[in-house]
Amino acid sequence: MTTMIKNERIAEDNERQSADLNRDFEALGEKLNRRNIDIRALTETASQLTVALPSWGVGTGGTRFARFPGPGEPRNIFEKLDDCSVIHQLGRVTPKVSLHIPWDRPKDPAELRGYAEARGLGFDAMNSNTFQDQKGQEKSYKYGSLTHSHAEVRSMAVEHNINVIELGKQLGSDALTVWVGDGSNFPGQQNFRDAFARYLESARTIYNALPGDWNMLLEHKMFEPAFYSTVIQDWGSSYLAAKETGDRCLCLVDLGHHAPNVNIEMIVSRLAQFGKLGGFHFNDSKYGDDDLDSGSIDPYQLFLVFNELVDVKQRDSSFAPFYMLDQSHNVTDPIESLMYSAAEVQRAYVKALLVDRVKLSEYQQNNDPLMAQATLKTAYNQDVEPILQMARHQNGGAIDPVGTYRNSGYRNECAKQRPVDPNQSGSGIV
Ligand code: RM4
Ligand code: MN
Ligand code: MN
């Protein structure tokens, strides 16, 4: 077991940086004050944002060509939780972990829950995996899972999901995210209508097993692994399925799961308008489902998404979607990427909070496109780094999480304590 980073190490680093931070924070506070924005209240609101960590994200990812493992990768779910606890310790945005089952199936759920709680962590939405076969699995998902043409395969996939719900109950989770790779690779391979009907039937059976206070989140994805058609390909299919399934069945938007140039922020608005926006998988993309770090390619898009989310929240204070980072870290230290990305998500949120919504709606009403977009840009162009730093500092985290992490030598310690087991694939998605 690797230990978390010593609090003295964090305090020591913060000590060196806090005088500059205080000056920057005061200066920004003065500027925001001119707009009657209270920087302390804003920092408090920023601190309330949380984004779940994907358990699979702390291992080095890869592509279908290769994976280049880094030193000291976590070899099991306990070591993954160790890494997640460090990410949260320094960044203070990520108190929950989202598990993929069976990748992270614990032998003893109570033990895992205790282990997480001892590290200040809880469990977010559970993810079921019916997109690959497991060792010894009776039937294959090669031609689909929840939508398979054979009832026995569908039942197996439904059972798996129900099983994941049962496990999640023991871990204190309150949502199930369902993403299936089901679809086809050839025109004619699958009847679109029948496949969707089978999906609806399977989804309903899973939904019926959902505890009363849980949500079921349906995640759409345009393509991959199916390259011609995918059953839940777009937000429209997702919406229809969620609506047919039940009130607590909602849509989950993964930023990387759309065609290039699609206006994702408008999808956000549409789903929210009809009460069906349930969650997000944050990442960034250039070409497809690249799973790049959040905000690394198009931070403005991330801001525009949050601009919508803030708008929704103002209209409906009960709006509380599930947020998770869904990234594959192929060339970086996953701990660094996840800390950095969580801060990028928080940054987009804080900037969205800065949008002058009264003015924006006046410009919209008066058909002044230039000033409407300038209102968004004013918020987006404001450097809010001191707010993020202060939020971390006040909550016991590091002013500079990546710097403190590097100073701590945590990764080297992991490399010593976690010798590579040649029989294990480690973690990280491909
Ligand atoms: C999919 C999708 C799911 C994730 C898997 C591993 O593309 O984004 O959310 O769980 O990858
Ligand atoms: Mn996803
Ligand atoms: Mn994906």
Tab-separated table of C-alpha atoms and ligand atoms in Angstrom:
chain	number	residue	atom	x	y	z
A	1	MET	CA	0.000	0.000	0.000
A	2	THR	CA	1.319	3.400	-0.946
A	3	THR	CA	0.564	6.168	1.477
A	4	MET	CA	-0.948	9.465	0.572
A	5	ILE	CA	1.272	12.497	0.283
A	6	LYS	CA	2.360	13.915	3.625
A	7	ASN	CA	0.344	16.952	4.651
A	8	GLU	CA	3.558	18.695	5.687
A	9	ARG	CA	4.766	18.438	2.101
A	10	ILE	CA	1.613	20.170	0.867
A	11	ALA	CA	1.817	22.791	3.604
A	12	GLU	CA	5.468	23.477	2.859
A	13	ASP	CA	4.856	24.009	-0.855
A	14	ASN	CA	1.776	26.120	-0.191
A	15	GLU	CA	3.703	28.229	2.285
A	16	ARG	CA	6.121	29.278	-0.449
A	17	GLN	CA	3.329	30.177	-2.834
A	18	SER	CA	0.684	31.689	-0.608
A	19	ALA	CA	1.966	35.281	-0.512
A	20	ASP	CA	1.734	35.533	-4.316
A	21	LEU	CA	-1.626	33.821	-4.284
A	22	ASN	CA	-3.023	36.232	-1.720
A	23	ARG	CA	-1.916	39.197	-3.807
A	24	ASP	CA	-3.392	37.737	-7.008
A	25	PHE	CA	-6.600	36.811	-5.225
A	26	GLU	CA	-7.048	40.286	-3.760
A	27	ALA	CA	-6.377	41.929	-7.124
A	28	LEU	CA	-8.903	39.715	-8.877
A	29	GLY	CA	-11.334	40.261	-6.000
A	30	GLU	CA	-11.109	43.998	-6.516
A	31	LYS	CA	-11.745	43.669	-10.212
A	32	LEU	CA	-14.762	41.399	-9.724
A	33	ASN	CA	-16.068	43.664	-7.014
A	34	ARG	CA	-16.590	46.356	-9.628
A	35	ARG	CA	-19.204	44.005	-11.056
A	36	ASN	CA	-20.593	43.297	-7.605
A	37	ILE	CA	-19.214	39.803	-7.653
A	38	ASP	CA	-17.960	38.590	-4.301
A	39	ILE	CA	-14.806	36.564	-4.951
A	40	ARG	CA	-15.113	34.698	-1.672
A	41	ALA	CA	-18.638	33.538	-2.434
A	42	LEU	CA	-17.515	32.579	-5.926
A	43	THR	CA	-14.625	30.568	-4.504
A	44	GLU	CA	-17.052	28.793	-2.212
A	45	THR	CA	-19.309	27.932	-5.160
A	46	ALA	CA	-16.297	26.715	-7.135
A	47	SER	CA	-15.360	24.436	-4.220
A	48	GLN	CA	-18.728	22.760	-4.391
A	49	LEU	CA	-18.187	21.381	-7.878
A	50	THR	CA	-17.168	17.754	-7.891
A	51	VAL	CA	-16.179	15.481	-10.762
A	52	ALA	CA	-15.818	11.734	-10.367
A	53	LEU	CA	-12.645	9.888	-11.320
A	54	PRO	CA	-12.863	6.872	-13.604
A	55	SER	CA	-11.129	3.969	-11.870
A	56	TRP	CA	-9.709	2.898	-15.238
A	57	GLY	CA	-8.221	6.345	-15.829
A	58	VAL	CA	-5.400	5.969	-13.310
A	59	GLY	CA	-3.733	3.282	-15.394
A	60	THR	CA	-1.910	4.262	-18.567
A	61	GLY	CA	-4.243	4.032	-21.524
A	62	GLY	CA	-3.383	2.995	-25.018
A	63	THR	CA	-4.666	2.635	-28.510
A	64	ARG	CA	-5.468	-0.474	-30.489
A	65	PHE	CA	-1.870	-0.264	-31.723
A	66	ALA	CA	0.032	-0.164	-28.474
A	67	ARG	CA	0.090	0.696	-24.852
A	68	PHE	CA	3.179	2.095	-23.187
A	69	PRO	CA	2.836	1.431	-19.470
A	70	GLY	CA	4.334	3.938	-17.070
A	71	PRO	CA	6.208	3.171	-13.863
A	72	GLY	CA	4.313	2.144	-10.756
A	73	GLU	CA	0.920	1.623	-12.359
A	74	PRO	CA	-1.858	0.460	-10.058
A	75	ARG	CA	-2.326	-3.287	-10.352
A	76	ASN	CA	-5.696	-3.653	-8.694
A	77	ILE	CA	-8.652	-1.629	-7.495
A	78	PHE	CA	-7.058	-0.914	-4.118
A	79	GLU	CA	-4.003	0.629	-5.725
A	80	LYS	CA	-6.277	2.541	-8.083
A	81	LEU	CA	-8.047	3.975	-5.046
A	82	ASP	CA	-4.675	4.922	-3.575
A	83	ASP	CA	-3.946	6.975	-6.680
A	84	CYS	CA	-7.420	8.481	-6.693
A	85	SER	CA	-6.968	9.534	-3.089
A	86	VAL	CA	-3.789	11.415	-3.994
A	87	ILE	CA	-5.567	13.149	-6.870
A	88	HIS	CA	-8.288	14.305	-4.517
A	89	GLN	CA	-5.892	15.127	-1.707
A	90	LEU	CA	-4.069	17.653	-3.883
A	91	GLY	CA	-6.855	18.862	-6.177
A	92	ARG	CA	-9.957	18.747	-3.929
A	93	VAL	CA	-12.399	18.353	-6.823
A	94	THR	CA	-12.658	14.578	-7.106
A	95	PRO	CA	-14.025	12.909	-3.955
A	96	LYS	CA	-15.715	10.058	-5.799
A	97	VAL	CA	-14.636	7.188	-7.999
A	98	SER	CA	-16.636	5.567	-10.755
A	99	LEU	CA	-16.026	1.835	-11.183
A	100	HIS	CA	-16.178	-0.301	-14.303
A	101	ILE	CA	-17.467	-3.791	-13.631
A	102	PRO	CA	-16.052	-6.382	-14.091
A	103	TRP	CA	-12.716	-4.550	-14.447
A	104	ASP	CA	-12.852	-3.495	-10.800
A	105	ARG	CA	-15.121	-6.078	-9.246
A	106	PRO	CA	-14.160	-6.406	-5.578
A	107	LYS	CA	-14.170	-9.762	-3.824
A	108	ASP	CA	-15.519	-8.102	-0.725
A	109	PRO	CA	-17.540	-4.937	-1.408
A	110	ALA	CA	-17.663	-3.941	2.271
A	111	GLU	CA	-13.882	-4.099	2.444
A	112	LEU	CA	-13.553	-1.922	-0.646
A	113	ARG	CA	-16.019	0.583	0.686
A	114	GLY	CA	-14.121	0.786	3.955
A	115	TYR	CA	-10.831	1.177	2.116
A	116	ALA	CA	-12.257	4.054	0.068
A	117	GLU	CA	-13.844	5.754	3.063
A	118	ALA	CA	-10.601	5.592	5.003
A	119	ARG	CA	-9.094	7.646	2.175
A	120	GLY	CA	-11.936	10.145	2.042
A	121	LEU	CA	-13.400	8.657	-1.111
A	122	GLY	CA	-16.887	7.515	-2.093
A	123	PHE	CA	-18.360	5.825	-5.155
A	124	ASP	CA	-20.103	7.590	-7.991
A	125	ALA	CA	-22.090	6.046	-10.857
A	126	MET	CA	-21.345	2.381	-11.571
A	127	ASN	CA	-20.420	1.448	-15.143
A	128	SER	CA	-21.452	-1.902	-16.552
A	129	ASN	CA	-19.314	-3.532	-19.198
A	130	THR	CA	-20.991	-5.704	-21.792
A	131	PHE	CA	-18.763	-4.600	-24.636
A	132	GLN	CA	-16.195	-7.350	-24.233
A	133	ASP	CA	-16.175	-10.993	-23.251
A	134	GLN	CA	-14.696	-12.042	-19.948
A	135	LYS	CA	-12.720	-15.209	-19.354
A	136	GLY	CA	-15.014	-18.216	-19.147
A	137	GLN	CA	-18.081	-16.280	-20.250
A	138	GLU	CA	-20.768	-18.635	-21.529
A	139	LYS	CA	-22.077	-16.638	-24.477
A	140	SER	CA	-20.341	-13.971	-26.490
A	141	TYR	CA	-21.073	-10.276	-26.925
A	142	LYS	CA	-19.465	-10.331	-30.334
A	143	TYR	CA	-22.773	-9.472	-32.007
A	144	GLY	CA	-24.162	-7.308	-29.251
A	145	SER	CA	-25.342	-7.442	-25.667
A	146	LEU	CA	-28.565	-5.696	-24.626
A	147	THR	CA	-29.705	-5.721	-28.262
A	148	HIS	CA	-28.379	-9.117	-29.325
A	149	SER	CA	-30.639	-11.098	-31.634
A	150	HIS	CA	-30.557	-14.051	-29.203
A	151	ALA	CA	-32.620	-13.741	-26.041
A	152	GLU	CA	-30.073	-15.725	-23.980
A	153	VAL	CA	-27.349	-13.167	-24.669
A	154	ARG	CA	-29.670	-10.290	-23.886
A	155	SER	CA	-30.628	-11.891	-20.562
A	156	MET	CA	-26.992	-12.376	-19.706
A	157	ALA	CA	-26.299	-8.690	-20.365
A	158	VAL	CA	-29.370	-7.602	-18.409
A	159	GLU	CA	-28.320	-9.841	-15.513
A	160	HIS	CA	-24.873	-8.297	-15.540
A	161	ASN	CA	-26.363	-4.822	-15.229
A	162	ILE	CA	-28.606	-5.901	-12.367
A	163	ASN	CA	-25.587	-7.413	-10.724
A	164	VAL	CA	-23.727	-4.131	-11.056
A	165	ILE	CA	-26.652	-2.343	-9.396
A	166	GLU	CA	-26.516	-4.806	-6.501
A	167	LEU	CA	-22.816	-4.233	-6.093
A	168	GLY	CA	-23.282	-0.475	-6.322
A	169	LYS	CA	-25.839	-0.593	-3.529
A	170	GLN	CA	-23.264	-2.164	-1.266
A	171	LEU	CA	-20.713	0.483	-2.189
A	172	GLY	CA	-23.003	3.454	-1.632
A	173	SER	CA	-23.377	4.402	-5.293
A	174	ASP	CA	-26.621	5.829	-6.593
A	175	ALA	CA	-26.497	5.486	-10.371
A	176	LEU	CA	-25.845	3.037	-13.151
A	177	THR	CA	-24.299	4.228	-16.398
A	178	VAL	CA	-25.026	2.031	-19.382
A	179	TRP	CA	-22.923	2.277	-22.465
A	180	VAL	CA	-23.116	-0.509	-25.030
A	181	GLY	CA	-21.030	-0.922	-28.125
A	182	ASP	CA	-23.922	-2.720	-29.846
A	183	GLY	CA	-24.393	-1.968	-33.507
A	184	SER	CA	-23.315	-3.232	-36.880
A	185	ASN	CA	-20.376	-3.070	-39.256
A	186	PHE	CA	-22.240	-3.637	-42.516
A	187	PRO	CA	-25.340	-2.213	-44.111
A	188	GLY	CA	-28.030	-4.859	-43.797
A	189	GLN	CA	-26.316	-6.635	-40.912
A	190	GLN	CA	-28.930	-5.495	-38.430
A	191	ASN	CA	-32.517	-4.325	-38.591
A	192	PHE	CA	-32.388	-0.854	-37.001
A	193	ARG	CA	-35.899	-0.933	-35.667
A	194	ASP	CA	-35.762	-4.402	-34.160
A	195	ALA	CA	-32.408	-3.767	-32.531
A	196	PHE	CA	-33.703	-0.576	-30.916
A	197	ALA	CA	-36.845	-2.362	-29.740
A	198	ARG	CA	-34.684	-5.007	-28.109
A	199	TYR	CA	-32.652	-2.274	-26.420
A	200	LEU	CA	-35.808	-0.695	-25.007
A	201	GLU	CA	-36.968	-4.000	-23.611
A	202	SER	CA	-33.613	-4.735	-21.988
A	203	ALA	CA	-33.290	-1.208	-20.602
A	204	ARG	CA	-36.743	-1.468	-19.056
A	205	THR	CA	-35.878	-4.735	-17.326
A	206	ILE	CA	-32.739	-3.189	-15.850
A	207	TYR	CA	-34.651	-0.074	-14.837
A	208	ASN	CA	-37.156	-2.194	-12.946
A	209	ALA	CA	-34.316	-3.447	-10.762
A	210	LEU	CA	-33.165	0.085	-9.928
A	211	PRO	CA	-33.544	1.230	-6.296
A	212	GLY	CA	-36.035	4.095	-5.912
A	213	ASP	CA	-33.365	6.713	-5.323
A	214	TRP	CA	-31.065	5.684	-8.167
A	215	ASN	CA	-30.687	7.052	-11.668
A	216	MET	CA	-29.984	5.090	-14.791
A	217	LEU	CA	-27.825	6.998	-17.267
A	218	LEU	CA	-27.796	6.116	-20.948
A	219	GLU	CA	-24.629	7.069	-22.788
A	220	HIS	CA	-24.736	7.503	-26.547
A	221	LYS	CA	-21.755	7.229	-28.869
A	222	MET	CA	-21.621	7.796	-32.576
A	223	PHE	CA	-19.367	4.929	-33.600
A	224	GLU	CA	-16.754	2.466	-32.356
A	225	PRO	CA	-16.613	-0.454	-31.888
A	226	ALA	CA	-19.450	-0.667	-34.436
A	227	PHE	CA	-18.403	1.229	-37.539
A	228	TYR	CA	-21.555	1.315	-39.622
A	229	SER	CA	-24.398	1.790	-37.147
A	230	THR	CA	-24.636	1.993	-33.388
A	231	VAL	CA	-27.901	1.331	-31.597
A	232	ILE	CA	-27.597	4.305	-29.208
A	233	GLN	CA	-25.730	6.433	-31.680
A	234	ASP	CA	-26.891	9.942	-30.913
A	235	TRP	CA	-28.661	12.083	-28.349
A	236	GLY	CA	-31.960	11.571	-30.153
A	237	SER	CA	-31.844	7.804	-29.718
A	238	SER	CA	-30.653	8.295	-26.167
A	239	TYR	CA	-33.514	10.674	-25.430
A	240	LEU	CA	-36.095	8.342	-26.897
A	241	ALA	CA	-34.730	5.411	-24.934
A	242	ALA	CA	-34.578	7.374	-21.677
A	243	LYS	CA	-38.104	8.672	-22.172
A	244	GLU	CA	-39.474	5.222	-22.931
A	245	THR	CA	-37.653	3.677	-20.002
A	246	GLY	CA	-38.756	5.839	-17.085
A	247	ASP	CA	-38.520	9.077	-15.126
A	248	ARG	CA	-35.240	8.272	-13.459
A	249	CYS	CA	-33.656	7.154	-16.686
A	250	LEU	CA	-31.632	10.067	-18.072
A	251	CYS	CA	-29.160	10.797	-20.844
A	252	LEU	CA	-25.427	11.062	-20.324
A	253	VAL	CA	-23.322	13.138	-22.682
A	254	ASP	CA	-19.728	12.107	-23.308
A	255	LEU	CA	-18.050	15.055	-25.020
A	256	GLY	CA	-16.063	12.802	-27.345
A	257	HIS	CA	-19.038	10.861	-28.662
A	258	HIS	CA	-20.212	13.198	-31.405
A	259	ALA	CA	-19.378	13.942	-34.990
A	260	PRO	CA	-16.744	16.674	-35.398
A	261	ASN	CA	-18.206	20.195	-35.192
A	262	VAL	CA	-21.464	19.092	-33.616
A	263	ASN	CA	-22.865	21.788	-31.348
A	264	ILE	CA	-22.680	19.863	-28.083
A	265	GLU	CA	-23.714	22.794	-25.915
A	266	MET	CA	-27.008	22.904	-27.760
A	267	ILE	CA	-27.545	19.198	-27.129
A	268	VAL	CA	-26.986	19.987	-23.466
A	269	SER	CA	-29.636	22.657	-23.594
A	270	ARG	CA	-32.162	20.485	-25.412
A	271	LEU	CA	-31.811	17.527	-23.059
A	272	ALA	CA	-32.011	19.769	-20.011
A	273	GLN	CA	-35.066	21.602	-21.310
A	274	PHE	CA	-36.948	18.340	-21.318
A	275	GLY	CA	-35.611	17.122	-17.983
A	276	LYS	CA	-33.476	14.365	-19.449
A	277	LEU	CA	-29.909	15.557	-18.909
A	278	GLY	CA	-28.397	13.258	-16.303
A	279	GLY	CA	-24.658	13.353	-16.616
A	280	PHE	CA	-21.401	14.035	-18.369
A	281	HIS	CA	-18.219	12.311	-19.284
A	282	PHE	CA	-15.623	15.026	-19.703
A	283	ASN	CA	-12.718	14.677	-22.085
A	284	ASP	CA	-11.615	16.412	-25.246
A	285	SER	CA	-11.322	15.305	-28.819
A	286	LYS	CA	-9.890	16.355	-32.129
A	287	TYR	CA	-11.115	13.581	-34.414
A	288	GLY	CA	-13.353	11.073	-32.669
A	289	ASP	CA	-13.621	9.446	-29.263
A	290	ASP	CA	-10.033	10.456	-28.600
A	291	ASP	CA	-10.419	10.601	-24.809
A	292	LEU	CA	-7.889	13.426	-24.608
A	293	ASP	CA	-7.583	15.519	-21.466
A	294	SER	CA	-10.503	17.843	-20.738
A	295	GLY	CA	-9.968	21.312	-22.124
A	296	SER	CA	-6.748	20.378	-23.908
A	297	ILE	CA	-8.112	20.880	-27.440
A	298	ASP	CA	-11.132	23.125	-27.206
A	299	PRO	CA	-11.439	24.827	-23.819
A	300	TYR	CA	-13.977	27.266	-25.258
A	301	GLN	CA	-16.352	24.414	-25.983
A	302	LEU	CA	-15.997	23.226	-22.408
A	303	PHE	CA	-16.829	26.738	-21.244
A	304	LEU	CA	-19.867	26.885	-23.532
A	305	VAL	CA	-21.101	23.593	-22.131
A	306	PHE	CA	-20.810	24.995	-18.611
A	307	ASN	CA	-22.472	28.170	-19.742
A	308	GLU	CA	-25.523	26.033	-20.510
A	309	LEU	CA	-25.219	24.080	-17.281
A	310	VAL	CA	-25.146	27.258	-15.217
A	311	ASP	CA	-28.192	28.496	-17.097
A	312	VAL	CA	-30.045	25.262	-16.320
A	313	LYS	CA	-29.081	25.400	-12.660
A	314	GLN	CA	-30.396	28.953	-12.377
A	315	ARG	CA	-33.750	27.839	-13.706
A	316	ASP	CA	-33.877	24.665	-11.638
A	317	SER	CA	-31.874	24.536	-8.419
A	318	SER	CA	-32.471	20.787	-8.063
A	319	PHE	CA	-30.475	20.115	-11.254
A	320	ALA	CA	-27.551	17.905	-10.182
A	321	PRO	CA	-26.038	15.905	-13.040
A	322	PHE	CA	-23.375	13.245	-12.559
A	323	TYR	CA	-19.975	14.498	-13.676
A	324	MET	CA	-17.067	12.218	-14.471
A	325	LEU	CA	-13.752	12.511	-16.284
A	326	ASP	CA	-13.572	9.862	-19.000
A	327	GLN	CA	-10.084	10.058	-20.414
A	328	SER	CA	-7.355	7.770	-21.637
A	329	HIS	CA	-3.891	8.893	-20.618
A	330	ASN	CA	-1.535	7.441	-23.147
A	331	VAL	CA	1.502	9.695	-22.892
A	332	THR	CA	1.182	11.424	-19.508
A	333	ASP	CA	1.256	10.353	-15.903
A	334	PRO	CA	-2.471	9.645	-15.342
A	335	ILE	CA	-2.410	11.187	-11.871
A	336	GLU	CA	-1.123	14.457	-13.302
A	337	SER	CA	-3.595	14.424	-16.171
A	338	LEU	CA	-6.547	13.765	-13.903
A	339	MET	CA	-5.598	16.521	-11.458
A	340	TYR	CA	-5.029	18.944	-14.284
A	341	SER	CA	-8.233	17.981	-16.089
A	342	ALA	CA	-10.386	18.252	-12.985
A	343	ALA	CA	-9.063	21.789	-12.578
A	344	GLU	CA	-9.865	22.534	-16.215
A	345	VAL	CA	-13.455	21.453	-15.665
A	346	GLN	CA	-13.621	23.609	-12.557
A	347	ARG	CA	-12.092	26.519	-14.482
A	348	ALA	CA	-14.753	26.279	-17.189
A	349	TYR	CA	-17.408	26.241	-14.479
A	350	VAL	CA	-16.048	29.318	-12.700
A	351	LYS	CA	-15.802	31.234	-15.962
A	352	ALA	CA	-19.378	30.278	-16.791
A	353	LEU	CA	-20.430	31.655	-13.413
A	354	LEU	CA	-18.860	34.969	-14.441
A	355	VAL	CA	-21.143	35.421	-17.450
A	356	ASP	CA	-23.258	38.509	-17.005
A	357	ARG	CA	-26.595	36.829	-17.653
A	358	VAL	CA	-28.717	39.939	-17.316
A	359	LYS	CA	-26.743	41.690	-20.025
A	360	LEU	CA	-26.573	38.564	-22.136
A	361	SER	CA	-30.313	38.203	-22.204
A	362	GLU	CA	-30.733	41.914	-23.021
A	363	TYR	CA	-28.389	41.538	-25.979
A	364	GLN	CA	-30.285	38.450	-27.069
A	365	GLN	CA	-33.602	40.221	-26.739
A	366	ASN	CA	-32.339	43.233	-28.680
A	367	ASN	CA	-30.666	41.159	-31.358
A	368	ASP	CA	-27.162	42.368	-30.706
A	369	PRO	CA	-25.064	39.348	-31.677
A	370	LEU	CA	-21.741	41.115	-31.368
A	371	MET	CA	-22.276	42.171	-27.787
A	372	ALA	CA	-23.943	38.866	-26.887
A	373	GLN	CA	-20.880	36.917	-27.931
A	374	ALA	CA	-18.621	39.547	-26.353
A	375	THR	CA	-20.405	38.974	-23.054
A	376	LEU	CA	-19.462	35.314	-23.207
A	377	LYS	CA	-15.923	36.162	-24.279
A	378	THR	CA	-15.461	38.611	-21.420
A	379	ALA	CA	-16.171	35.817	-18.971
A	380	TYR	CA	-14.116	33.282	-20.885
A	381	ASN	CA	-11.081	35.565	-21.187
A	382	GLN	CA	-10.949	36.297	-17.486
A	383	ASP	CA	-8.089	34.468	-15.792
A	384	VAL	CA	-9.641	32.711	-12.790
A	385	GLU	CA	-6.569	30.786	-11.683
A	386	PRO	CA	-6.373	32.559	-8.290
A	387	ILE	CA	-9.898	31.332	-7.509
A	388	LEU	CA	-8.987	27.738	-8.299
A	389	GLN	CA	-5.774	27.994	-6.309
A	390	MET	CA	-7.543	29.536	-3.341
A	391	ALA	CA	-10.303	26.913	-3.444
A	392	ARG	CA	-7.687	24.172	-3.217
A	393	HIS	CA	-5.670	25.960	-0.569
A	394	GLN	CA	-8.675	26.591	1.672
A	395	ASN	CA	-9.775	22.989	1.381
A	396	GLY	CA	-6.422	21.520	2.344
A	397	GLY	CA	-5.194	20.831	-1.190
A	398	ALA	CA	-2.167	22.072	-3.051
A	399	ILE	CA	-1.974	25.500	-4.657
A	400	ASP	CA	-0.030	23.833	-7.454
A	401	PRO	CA	-1.145	20.172	-7.496
A	402	VAL	CA	1.142	18.941	-10.270
A	403	GLY	CA	4.175	20.718	-8.777
A	404	THR	CA	3.565	19.328	-5.305
A	405	TYR	CA	2.892	15.882	-6.718
A	406	ARG	CA	6.209	15.939	-8.565
A	407	ASN	CA	8.044	17.154	-5.459
A	408	SER	CA	6.490	14.392	-3.388
A	409	GLY	CA	8.132	11.522	-5.228
A	410	TYR	CA	4.844	9.570	-5.071
A	411	ARG	CA	5.323	8.001	-8.482
A	412	ASN	CA	8.817	6.771	-7.619
A	413	GLU	CA	7.484	5.257	-4.455
A	414	CYS	CA	4.779	3.493	-6.489
A	415	ALA	CA	7.380	2.188	-8.920
A	416	LYS	CA	9.183	0.576	-5.979
A	417	GLN	CA	6.095	-0.783	-4.295
A	418	ARG	CA	4.304	-2.026	-7.383
A	419	PRO	CA	6.556	-4.314	-9.355
A	420	VAL	CA	4.994	-5.207	-12.677
A	421	ASP	CA	3.114	-8.454	-12.735
A	422	PRO	CA	3.677	-9.875	-16.223
A	423	ASN	CA	0.379	-11.757	-16.084
A	424	GLN	CA	-1.702	-8.671	-15.513
A	425	SER	CA	-2.671	-6.216	-18.139
A	426	GLY	CA	-2.513	-3.458	-15.508
A	427	SER	CA	-5.271	-1.057	-16.188
A	428	GLY	CA	-6.159	1.692	-18.532
A	429	ILE	CA	-8.511	1.271	-21.407
A	430	VAL	CA	-7.495	0.617	-24.922
B	1	RM4	C1	-16.593	4.159	-24.022
B	1	RM4	C2	-17.478	5.079	-23.212
B	1	RM4	C3	-17.692	4.617	-21.824
B	1	RM4	C4	-16.427	4.098	-21.200
B	1	RM4	C5	-15.772	3.099	-22.098
B	1	RM4	C6	-14.536	2.496	-21.490
B	1	RM4	O1	-16.152	4.792	-25.166
B	1	RM4	O2	-16.949	6.377	-23.203
B	1	RM4	O3	-18.181	5.655	-21.016
B	1	RM4	O4	-16.810	3.491	-20.007
B	1	RM4	O5	-15.470	3.721	-23.306
B	2	MN	MN	-17.785	7.762	-21.684
B	3	MN	MN	-15.793	7.019	-24.989
